[in-house]
XYZ file of C-alpha atoms in Angstrom:
583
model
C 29.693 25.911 44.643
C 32.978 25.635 43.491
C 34.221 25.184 39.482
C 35.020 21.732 39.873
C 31.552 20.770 41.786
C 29.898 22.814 39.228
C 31.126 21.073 35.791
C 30.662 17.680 37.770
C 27.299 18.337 38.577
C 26.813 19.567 35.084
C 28.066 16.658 33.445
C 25.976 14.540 35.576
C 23.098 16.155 34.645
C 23.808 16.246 31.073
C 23.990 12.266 30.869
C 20.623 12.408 32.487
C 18.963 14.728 30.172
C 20.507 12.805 26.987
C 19.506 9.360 28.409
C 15.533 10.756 28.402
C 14.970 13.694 25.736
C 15.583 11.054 22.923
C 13.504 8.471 24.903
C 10.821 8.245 22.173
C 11.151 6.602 18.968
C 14.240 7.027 18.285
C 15.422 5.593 21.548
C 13.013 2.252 21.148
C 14.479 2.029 17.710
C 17.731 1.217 19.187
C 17.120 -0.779 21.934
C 14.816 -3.116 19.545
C 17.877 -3.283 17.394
C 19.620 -7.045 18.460
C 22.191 -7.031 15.916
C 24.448 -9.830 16.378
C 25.207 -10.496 13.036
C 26.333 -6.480 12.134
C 28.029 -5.796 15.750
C 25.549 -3.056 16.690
C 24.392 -5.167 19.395
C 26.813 -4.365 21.674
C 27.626 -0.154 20.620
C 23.400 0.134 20.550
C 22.902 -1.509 25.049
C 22.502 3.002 25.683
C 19.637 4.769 24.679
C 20.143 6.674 21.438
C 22.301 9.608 20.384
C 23.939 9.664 24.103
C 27.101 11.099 24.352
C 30.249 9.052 25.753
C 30.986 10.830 29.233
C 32.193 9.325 32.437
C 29.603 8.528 34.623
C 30.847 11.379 37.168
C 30.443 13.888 34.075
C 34.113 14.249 33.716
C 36.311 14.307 30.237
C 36.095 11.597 28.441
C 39.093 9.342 28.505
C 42.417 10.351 26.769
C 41.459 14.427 26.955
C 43.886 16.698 28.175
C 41.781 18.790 30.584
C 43.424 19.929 33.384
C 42.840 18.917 37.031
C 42.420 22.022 38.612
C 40.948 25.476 37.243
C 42.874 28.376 36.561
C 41.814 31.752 38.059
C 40.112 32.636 34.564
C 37.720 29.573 35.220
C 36.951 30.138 38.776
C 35.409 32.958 37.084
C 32.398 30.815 35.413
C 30.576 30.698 38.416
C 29.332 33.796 37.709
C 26.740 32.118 35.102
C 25.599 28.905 36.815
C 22.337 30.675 36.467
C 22.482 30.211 32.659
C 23.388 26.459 32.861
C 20.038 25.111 33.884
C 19.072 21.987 31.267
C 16.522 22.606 28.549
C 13.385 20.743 29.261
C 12.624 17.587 27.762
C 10.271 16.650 24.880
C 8.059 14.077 24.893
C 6.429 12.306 22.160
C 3.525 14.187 22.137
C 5.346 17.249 23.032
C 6.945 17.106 19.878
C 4.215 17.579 17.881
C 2.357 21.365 17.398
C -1.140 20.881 17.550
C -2.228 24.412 17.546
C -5.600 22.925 19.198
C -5.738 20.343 16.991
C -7.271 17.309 18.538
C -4.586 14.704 18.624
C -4.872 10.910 18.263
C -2.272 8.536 19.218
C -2.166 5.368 16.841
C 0.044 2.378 16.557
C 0.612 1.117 12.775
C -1.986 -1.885 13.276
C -4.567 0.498 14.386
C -3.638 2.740 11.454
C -3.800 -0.013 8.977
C -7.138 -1.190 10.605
C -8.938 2.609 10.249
C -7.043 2.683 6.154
C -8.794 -0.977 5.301
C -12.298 0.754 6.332
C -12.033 4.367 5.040
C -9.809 4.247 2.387
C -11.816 5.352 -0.882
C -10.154 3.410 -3.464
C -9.803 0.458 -1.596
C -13.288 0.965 -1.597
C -14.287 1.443 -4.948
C -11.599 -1.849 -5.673
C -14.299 -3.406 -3.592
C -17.343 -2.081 -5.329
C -16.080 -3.059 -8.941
C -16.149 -6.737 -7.114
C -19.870 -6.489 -7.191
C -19.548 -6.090 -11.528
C -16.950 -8.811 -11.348
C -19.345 -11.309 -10.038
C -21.885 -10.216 -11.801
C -20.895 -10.681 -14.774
C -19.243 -13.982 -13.698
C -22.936 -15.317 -12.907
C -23.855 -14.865 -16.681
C -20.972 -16.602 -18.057
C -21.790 -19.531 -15.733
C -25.552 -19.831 -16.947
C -24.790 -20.137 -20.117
C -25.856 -23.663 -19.772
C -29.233 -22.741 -18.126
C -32.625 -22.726 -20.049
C -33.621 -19.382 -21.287
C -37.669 -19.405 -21.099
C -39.141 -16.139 -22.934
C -43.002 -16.100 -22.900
C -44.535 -13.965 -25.347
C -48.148 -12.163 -25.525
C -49.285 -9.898 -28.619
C -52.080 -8.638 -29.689
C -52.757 -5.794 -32.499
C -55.255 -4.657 -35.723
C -54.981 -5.828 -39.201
C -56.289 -3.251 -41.976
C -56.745 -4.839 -45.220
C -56.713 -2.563 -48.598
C -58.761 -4.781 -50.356
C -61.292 -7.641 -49.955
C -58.771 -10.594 -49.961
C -59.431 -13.922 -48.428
C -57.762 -15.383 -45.567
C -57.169 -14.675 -41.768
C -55.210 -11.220 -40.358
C -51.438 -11.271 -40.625
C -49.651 -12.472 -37.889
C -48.037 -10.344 -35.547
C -43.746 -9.970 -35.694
C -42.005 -11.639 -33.074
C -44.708 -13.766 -31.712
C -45.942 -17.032 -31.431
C -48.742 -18.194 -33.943
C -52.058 -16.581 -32.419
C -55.569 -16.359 -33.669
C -57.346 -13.710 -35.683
C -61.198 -12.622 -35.700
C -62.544 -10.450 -38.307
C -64.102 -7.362 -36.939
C -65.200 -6.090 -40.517
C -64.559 -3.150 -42.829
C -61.472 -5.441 -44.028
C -60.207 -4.809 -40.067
C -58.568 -8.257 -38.215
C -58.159 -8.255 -34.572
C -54.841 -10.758 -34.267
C -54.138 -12.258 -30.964
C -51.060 -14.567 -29.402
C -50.064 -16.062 -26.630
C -46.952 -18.036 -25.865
C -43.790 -19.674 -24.644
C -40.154 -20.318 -25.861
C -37.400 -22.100 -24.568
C -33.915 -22.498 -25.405
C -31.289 -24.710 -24.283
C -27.412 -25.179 -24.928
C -25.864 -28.186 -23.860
C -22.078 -28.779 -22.870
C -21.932 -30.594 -25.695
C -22.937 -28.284 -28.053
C -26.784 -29.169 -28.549
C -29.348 -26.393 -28.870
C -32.936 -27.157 -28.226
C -35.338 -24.736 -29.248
C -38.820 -25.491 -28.271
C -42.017 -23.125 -28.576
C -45.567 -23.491 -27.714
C -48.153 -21.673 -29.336
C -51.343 -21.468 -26.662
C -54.060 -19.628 -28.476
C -54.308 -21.818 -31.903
C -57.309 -23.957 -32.021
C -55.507 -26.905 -30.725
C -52.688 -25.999 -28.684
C -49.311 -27.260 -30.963
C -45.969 -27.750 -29.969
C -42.957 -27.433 -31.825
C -39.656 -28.800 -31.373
C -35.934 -27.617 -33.243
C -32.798 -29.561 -32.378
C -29.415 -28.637 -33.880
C -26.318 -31.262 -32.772
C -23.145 -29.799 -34.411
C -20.550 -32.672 -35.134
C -17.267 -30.184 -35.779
C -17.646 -26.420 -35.210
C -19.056 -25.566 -31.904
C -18.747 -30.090 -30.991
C -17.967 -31.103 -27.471
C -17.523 -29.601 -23.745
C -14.153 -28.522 -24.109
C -15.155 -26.007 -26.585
C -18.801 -24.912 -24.910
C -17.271 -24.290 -21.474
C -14.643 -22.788 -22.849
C -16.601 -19.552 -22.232
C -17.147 -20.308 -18.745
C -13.268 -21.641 -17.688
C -12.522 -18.239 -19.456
C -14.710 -16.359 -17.271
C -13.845 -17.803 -14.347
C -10.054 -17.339 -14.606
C -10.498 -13.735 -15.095
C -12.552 -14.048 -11.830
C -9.396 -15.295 -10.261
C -7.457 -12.173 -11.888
C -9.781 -9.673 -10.815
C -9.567 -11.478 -7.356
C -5.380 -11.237 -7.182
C -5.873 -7.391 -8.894
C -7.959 -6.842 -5.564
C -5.567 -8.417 -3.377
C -2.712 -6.549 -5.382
C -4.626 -3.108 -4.798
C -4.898 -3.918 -1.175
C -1.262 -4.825 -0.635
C -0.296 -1.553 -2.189
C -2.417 0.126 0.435
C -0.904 -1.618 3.212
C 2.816 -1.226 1.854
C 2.364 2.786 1.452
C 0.751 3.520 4.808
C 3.367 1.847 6.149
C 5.628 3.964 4.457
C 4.095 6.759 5.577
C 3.515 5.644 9.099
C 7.220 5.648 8.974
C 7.520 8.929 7.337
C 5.537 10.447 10.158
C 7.527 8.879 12.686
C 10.825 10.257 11.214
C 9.088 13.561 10.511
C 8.208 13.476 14.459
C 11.424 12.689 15.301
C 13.120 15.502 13.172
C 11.214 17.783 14.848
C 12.444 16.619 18.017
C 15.877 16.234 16.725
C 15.623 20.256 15.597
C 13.829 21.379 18.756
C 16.192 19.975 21.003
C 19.276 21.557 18.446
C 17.075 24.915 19.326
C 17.668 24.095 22.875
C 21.027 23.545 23.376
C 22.150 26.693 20.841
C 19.889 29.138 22.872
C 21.425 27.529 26.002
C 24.565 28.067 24.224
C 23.652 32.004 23.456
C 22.868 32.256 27.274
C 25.833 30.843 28.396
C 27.888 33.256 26.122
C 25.779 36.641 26.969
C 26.904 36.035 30.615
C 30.352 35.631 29.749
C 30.118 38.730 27.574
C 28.658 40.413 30.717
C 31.029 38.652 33.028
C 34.011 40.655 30.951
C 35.365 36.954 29.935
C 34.482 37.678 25.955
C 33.933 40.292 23.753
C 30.491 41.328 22.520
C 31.020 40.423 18.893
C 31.133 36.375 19.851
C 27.052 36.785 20.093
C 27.203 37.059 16.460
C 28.066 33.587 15.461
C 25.830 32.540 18.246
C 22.560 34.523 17.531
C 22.648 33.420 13.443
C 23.084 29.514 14.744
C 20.034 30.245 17.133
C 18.532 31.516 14.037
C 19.280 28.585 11.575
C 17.921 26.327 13.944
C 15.003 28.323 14.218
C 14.608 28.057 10.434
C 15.032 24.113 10.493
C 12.533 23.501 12.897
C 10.081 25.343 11.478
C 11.158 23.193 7.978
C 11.005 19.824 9.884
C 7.265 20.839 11.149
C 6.463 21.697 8.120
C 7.302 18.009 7.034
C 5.420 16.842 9.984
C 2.215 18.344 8.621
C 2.670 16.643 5.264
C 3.370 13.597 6.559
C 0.059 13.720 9.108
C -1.874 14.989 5.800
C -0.534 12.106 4.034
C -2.331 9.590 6.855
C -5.487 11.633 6.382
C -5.830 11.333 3.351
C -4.912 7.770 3.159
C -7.804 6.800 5.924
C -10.216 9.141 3.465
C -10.888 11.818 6.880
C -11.472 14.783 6.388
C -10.837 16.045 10.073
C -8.715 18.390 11.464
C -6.640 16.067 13.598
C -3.164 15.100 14.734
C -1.446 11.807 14.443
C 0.892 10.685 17.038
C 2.863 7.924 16.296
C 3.617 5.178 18.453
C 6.836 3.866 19.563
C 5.809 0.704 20.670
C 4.900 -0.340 16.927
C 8.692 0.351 15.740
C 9.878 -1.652 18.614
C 8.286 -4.429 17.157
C 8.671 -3.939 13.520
C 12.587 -4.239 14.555
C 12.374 -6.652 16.402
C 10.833 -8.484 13.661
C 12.576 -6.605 11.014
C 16.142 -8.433 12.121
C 14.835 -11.633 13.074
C 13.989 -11.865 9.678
C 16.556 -10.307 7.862
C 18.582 -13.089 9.392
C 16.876 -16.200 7.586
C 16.829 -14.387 4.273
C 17.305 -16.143 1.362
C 17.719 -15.404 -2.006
C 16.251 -18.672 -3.540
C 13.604 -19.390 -0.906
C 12.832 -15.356 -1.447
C 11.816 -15.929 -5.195
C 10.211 -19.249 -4.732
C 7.700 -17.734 -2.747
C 7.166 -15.065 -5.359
C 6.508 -17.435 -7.593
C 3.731 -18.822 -5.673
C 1.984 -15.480 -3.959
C 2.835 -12.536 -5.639
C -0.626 -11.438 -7.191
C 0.773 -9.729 -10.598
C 2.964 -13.044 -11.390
C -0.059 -15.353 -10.441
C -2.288 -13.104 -12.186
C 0.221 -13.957 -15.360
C 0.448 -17.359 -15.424
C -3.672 -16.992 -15.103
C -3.092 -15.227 -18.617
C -1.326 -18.189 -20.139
C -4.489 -20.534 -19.541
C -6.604 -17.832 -20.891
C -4.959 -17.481 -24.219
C -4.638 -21.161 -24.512
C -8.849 -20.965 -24.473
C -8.996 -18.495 -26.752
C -6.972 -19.970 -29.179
C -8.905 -23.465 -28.685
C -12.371 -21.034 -29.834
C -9.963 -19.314 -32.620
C -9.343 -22.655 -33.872
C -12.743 -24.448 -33.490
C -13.903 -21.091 -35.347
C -12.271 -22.314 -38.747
C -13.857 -25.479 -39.359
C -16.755 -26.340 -41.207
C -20.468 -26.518 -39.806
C -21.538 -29.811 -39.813
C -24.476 -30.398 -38.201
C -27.225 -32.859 -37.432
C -30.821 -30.983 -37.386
C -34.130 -31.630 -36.637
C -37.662 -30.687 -35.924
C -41.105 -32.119 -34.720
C -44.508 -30.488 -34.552
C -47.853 -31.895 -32.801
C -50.889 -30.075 -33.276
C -53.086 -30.119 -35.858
C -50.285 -31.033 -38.566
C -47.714 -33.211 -36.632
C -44.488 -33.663 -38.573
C -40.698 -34.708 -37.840
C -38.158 -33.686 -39.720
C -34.070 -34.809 -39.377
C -31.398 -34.314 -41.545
C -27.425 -33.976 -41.987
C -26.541 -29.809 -43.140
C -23.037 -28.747 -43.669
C -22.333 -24.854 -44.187
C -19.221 -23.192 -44.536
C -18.751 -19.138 -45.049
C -15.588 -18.679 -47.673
C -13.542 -15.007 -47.631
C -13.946 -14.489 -43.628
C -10.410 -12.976 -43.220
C -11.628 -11.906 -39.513
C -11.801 -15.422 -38.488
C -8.250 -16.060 -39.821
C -7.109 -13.281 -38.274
C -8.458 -14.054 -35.509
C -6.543 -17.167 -34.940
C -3.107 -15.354 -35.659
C -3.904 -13.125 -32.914
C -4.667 -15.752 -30.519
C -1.490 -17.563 -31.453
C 0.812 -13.909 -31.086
C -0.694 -13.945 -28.036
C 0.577 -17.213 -26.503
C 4.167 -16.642 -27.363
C 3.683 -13.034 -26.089
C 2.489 -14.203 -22.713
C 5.224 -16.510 -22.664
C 7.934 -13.702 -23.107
C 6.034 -12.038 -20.390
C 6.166 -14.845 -18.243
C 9.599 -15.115 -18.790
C 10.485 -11.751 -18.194
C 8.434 -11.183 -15.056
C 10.669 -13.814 -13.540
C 13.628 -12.463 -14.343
C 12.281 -9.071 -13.055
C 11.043 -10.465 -10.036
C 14.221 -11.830 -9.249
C 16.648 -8.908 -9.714
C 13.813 -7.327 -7.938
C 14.462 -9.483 -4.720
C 17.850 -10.036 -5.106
C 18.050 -5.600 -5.226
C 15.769 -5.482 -2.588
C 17.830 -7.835 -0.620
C 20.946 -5.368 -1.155
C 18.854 -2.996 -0.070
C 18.182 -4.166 3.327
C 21.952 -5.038 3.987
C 23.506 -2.101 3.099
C 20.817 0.096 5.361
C 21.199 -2.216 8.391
C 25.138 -1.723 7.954
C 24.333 2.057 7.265
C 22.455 1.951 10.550
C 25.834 0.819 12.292
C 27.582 3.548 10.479
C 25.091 6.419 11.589
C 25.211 5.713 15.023
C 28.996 5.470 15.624
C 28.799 8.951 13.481
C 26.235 10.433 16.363
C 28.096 8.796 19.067
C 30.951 10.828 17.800
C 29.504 13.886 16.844
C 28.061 13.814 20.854
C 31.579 13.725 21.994
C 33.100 15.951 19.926
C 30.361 18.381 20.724
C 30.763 18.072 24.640
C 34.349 18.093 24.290
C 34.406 21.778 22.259
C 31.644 23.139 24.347
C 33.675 22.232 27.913
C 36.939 23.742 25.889
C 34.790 26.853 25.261
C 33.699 27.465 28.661
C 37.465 26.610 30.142
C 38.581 29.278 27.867
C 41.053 26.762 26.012
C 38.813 27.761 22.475
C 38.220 31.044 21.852
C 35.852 30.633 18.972
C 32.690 30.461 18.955
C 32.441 29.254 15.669
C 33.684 25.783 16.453
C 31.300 25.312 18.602
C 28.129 25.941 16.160
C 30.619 23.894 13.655
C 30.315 21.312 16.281
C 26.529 21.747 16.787
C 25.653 21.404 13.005
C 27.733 18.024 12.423
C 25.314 16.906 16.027
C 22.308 17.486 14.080
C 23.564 16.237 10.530
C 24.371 13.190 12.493
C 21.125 12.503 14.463
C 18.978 13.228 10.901
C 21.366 10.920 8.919
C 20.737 7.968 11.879
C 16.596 8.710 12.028
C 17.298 8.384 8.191
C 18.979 5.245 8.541
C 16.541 3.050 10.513
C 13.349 4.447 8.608
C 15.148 3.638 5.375
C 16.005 0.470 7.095
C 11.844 0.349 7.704
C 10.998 1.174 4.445
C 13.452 -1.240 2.568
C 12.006 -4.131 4.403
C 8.394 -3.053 3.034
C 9.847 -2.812 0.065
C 11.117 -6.645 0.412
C 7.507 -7.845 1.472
C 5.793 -6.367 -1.491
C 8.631 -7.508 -4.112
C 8.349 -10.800 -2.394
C 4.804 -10.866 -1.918
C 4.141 -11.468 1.797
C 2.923 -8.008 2.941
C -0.487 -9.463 3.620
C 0.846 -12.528 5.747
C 3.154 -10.343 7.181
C 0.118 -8.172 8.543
C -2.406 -10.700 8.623
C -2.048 -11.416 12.693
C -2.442 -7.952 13.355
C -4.779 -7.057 10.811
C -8.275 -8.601 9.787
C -8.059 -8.373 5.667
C -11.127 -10.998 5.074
C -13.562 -7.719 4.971
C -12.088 -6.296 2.467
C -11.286 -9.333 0.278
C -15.108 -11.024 0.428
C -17.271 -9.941 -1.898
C -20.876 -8.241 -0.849
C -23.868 -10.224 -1.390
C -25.175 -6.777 -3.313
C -24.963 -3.078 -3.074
C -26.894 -2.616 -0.854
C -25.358 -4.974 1.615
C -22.303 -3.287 1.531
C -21.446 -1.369 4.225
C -19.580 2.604 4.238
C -17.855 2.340 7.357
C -16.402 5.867 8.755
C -13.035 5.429 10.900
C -13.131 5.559 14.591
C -10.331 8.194 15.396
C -10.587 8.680 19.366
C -8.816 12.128 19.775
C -6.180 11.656 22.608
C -6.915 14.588 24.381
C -10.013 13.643 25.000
């Protein structure tokens, strides 16, 4: 094979084997990528990170190479051995197992198996079963509250008195029958019942069973100003009730921050998974490199010291893959510990999902705007809504503060049938003087209505630079993704270009070419960087916004998590379903 068909054959194979060893994520990141509006639609139709050859392998246009090889260069066919292409690395590939099972998982899958396993998702979801607990006793404060009663106990007198036994505490009348030696056996047996109305009326009604003719008796209090009318009475209740609603949006808060972080992190193991590809395949091409340069050492063409530079960039790359696996394990420990597994397992990311999530990700990005963007804040973000929940509470609270002042005026009466019937009914007014607590109180509750105002107030505002940040945010990394991969595209070149130059003799030193090599892998990592901060920024926009759940909500079933179990027992501890993919 002659020079010529040699560095043609070599180029040809080297657009080959750049076209599929960053065919993974990185490569589906691009081609999901339809950036009209930035220009990267047209620089991003190649896969990713490819260098700019000719199709027949030759230099690139405007280089100065020469047609025809010197003598010297005829030379280099001496170490077409040493030439042969480092392998590929596939997805899985790229990821060191050490027979660890592995599982391949798209994002919706991952966000499925977090929604079951996650632990304090889960214990969000067991604090519902308090919440509507105690919910259900606010809301019966309007139902009757029957207590029966049954007593029965000895009466030892000191001295002969006349008269019946004493009657027991806390019951209802009863009978007594002297057993003698001044000793009284005392017996009860009944029923009360008490009622509150919405209006304010308590009924109090007791029935004594065991007297000699059974006797009823009847209380009724009607206040006319403190504790008068429904708005008042259910005050209680509407209180109750809206902090329902808040512990309902703190639930649906909790689980957005779930799904927002293991997205991030299903991000940050795809970039970890890709830097490890990015380093591996560095690896590659400088031990190719050393190869090439130990048979030109051999071949006489350079001198022996030239390994140096060589052997210490075979070892720096050595040291940054090990760092970027190292990163890989974090972020797979990250996953496992957001699903709540404790398994010895391997996630492999999949590059389907980031197809989608740009292809999304830009269609959307599109449409953004600022004021639409904060008008749907307004309405669905659960900390805001939770807020404006707050206002109506401290309204209520002051109503009770204020009702709490006013005099007791109250219409009262009895009736009793039985042996002595009797009605009773009568107008009472009471008022306690010197109860500062009351006063105070009602200063609180009024503080607290002008606080939640400011707060209101400022959680728009902050809500809005939010968005309007985030919004920045997602710009400036889709114009940093242009940036990054017109800085690899270039990087490629001036790679090939130096490393041909090397071989043709026209650059003696080695040193340009690990110079070269460095600025390669710099480039690739800043790009990866790019697109997952590109990810991450529009996660960032959901949550600020407060769509993550919609967003998510055709791929993901959240009603599980956000309905309430009957009871504890009802309530089921799902474990995650993590098929291992070599299985």
């Amino acid at each position: 094979m002659s020079a010529r068909e040699h560095w043609s054959k070599l180029g040809e194979q080297s657009i080959n084997q750049h076209r599929y060893w960053w065919g993974g994520v990185s490569a589906v990141l691009l081609l999901a990528l339809p950036l009209a509006r930035t220009g990267i639609a047209n620089s991003i139709e190649g896969p990713v990170f490819e260098p700019l050859p000719s199709e027949t392998g030759s230099p690139a246009e405007g280089s100065t190479y020469p047609d025809t090889l010197t003598d010297e260069e005829q030379q280099g066919s001496d170490v077409d051995e040493a030439l042969e292409l480092e392998e590929t690395v596939s997805p899985l590939d790229a990821v060191t197992t050490d027979g660890r099972s592995r599982v391949a998982v798209t994002l919706p899958e991952l966000l499925n198996l977090v929604i079951v396993g996650n632990r304090d998702l889960r214990d969000r979801q067991l604090q519902r079963l308090i919440e509507q607990q105690q919910l259900q006793a606010a809301e019966e404060r309007f139902d009757p509250q029957l207590t029966p009663t049954v007593g029965i106990g000895l009466n030892q007198r000191f001295e002969e008195v006349f008269g019946g036994g004493a009657r027991l505490p806390n019951t209802i009348g009863g009978t007594s029958t002297d057993l003698g030696d001044r000793t009284t056996l005392t017996q009860s047996a009944g029923a009360s019942a008490l009622l509150l109305t919405r209006q304010g009326t308590e009924i109090d009604l007791t029935l004594d069973a065991l007297s000699n003719t059974p006797s009823v008796r009847l209380n009724l209090t009607q206040p006319l100003l403190r504790g008068a009318g429904t708005a008042v009475n259910e005050a209680p209740v509407d209180i109750a009730r809206l902090q329902e609603s808040q512990n309902f949006l703190e639930l649906q808060q909790t689980l957005t921050t779930t799904v927002s972080t293991t997205v991030t992190q299903y991000t940050n193991l795809i970039e970890a998974q890709e830097s490890v590809r990015i380093q591996r395949q560095a690896l590659d091409r400088r031990q190719r490199q050393l190869t090439i340069l130990r048979a030109l050492v051999e071949a006489g063409r350079r001198a022996e010291f030239d390994l140096v530079d060589s052997q210490r960039s075979v070892a720096d790359a050595e040291r940054d893959l090990l760092l970027a696996q190292n990163q890989l394990e974090e972020a797979n420990t990250a996953l496992l510990d957001q699903i709540g597994v404790n398994r010895d397992l391997v996630f492999v990311a999949s590059p389907e999902t980031i197809t989608e999530l740009f292809t999304v990700a830009i269609a959307r990005v599109e449409d953004y705007d600022l004021e639409t963007l904060v008008a749907i804040a307004y309405q669905t973000r659960p900390d805001y809504l939770q807020t404006e929940l707050a206002q109506d509470i401290a309204q209520l609270n002051l109503k009770l503060a204020e009702d709490g002042l006013r005099w007791r005026l109250d219409i009262e009466g009895s009736a009793s049938l039985g042996d002595f019937s009797e009605t009773t009914i009568g107008l009472v007014a009471r008022r306690t003087f010197d109860e500062p607590n009351l006063e105070t109180d009602l200063v609180q509750r009024q503080v607290e209505i002008v606080q939640q105002d400011n707060r209101l107030a400022q959680q728009q505002t902050t809500i809005r630079n939010e968005i309007t940040n985030q919004l920045n945010t997602v710009n400036a990394n889709l114009a940093r993704v242009e940036a990054a991969q017109r800085a690899t595209e270039n990087a490629r070149l001036q790679l090939d270009v130096t490393r041909e130059l090397f071989l043709r003799g026209r650059i003696r030193d080695i040193f340009q070419i690990t110079t070269q090599e460095e600025n390669l892998v710099d480039a690739e990592n800043s790009e990866l960087s790019a697109r997952i901060q590109f990810l991450d920024s529009i996660v960032a926009l959901d949550e600020a916004v407060g769509l993550t759940l919609e967003t998510w909500s055709n791929a993901v079933d959240f009603l599980p998590v956000l309905l309430t179990p009957d009871a504890l027992d009802t309530f089921e501890i799902q474990e995650p379903d993590l098929t291992p993919l070599d299985e």
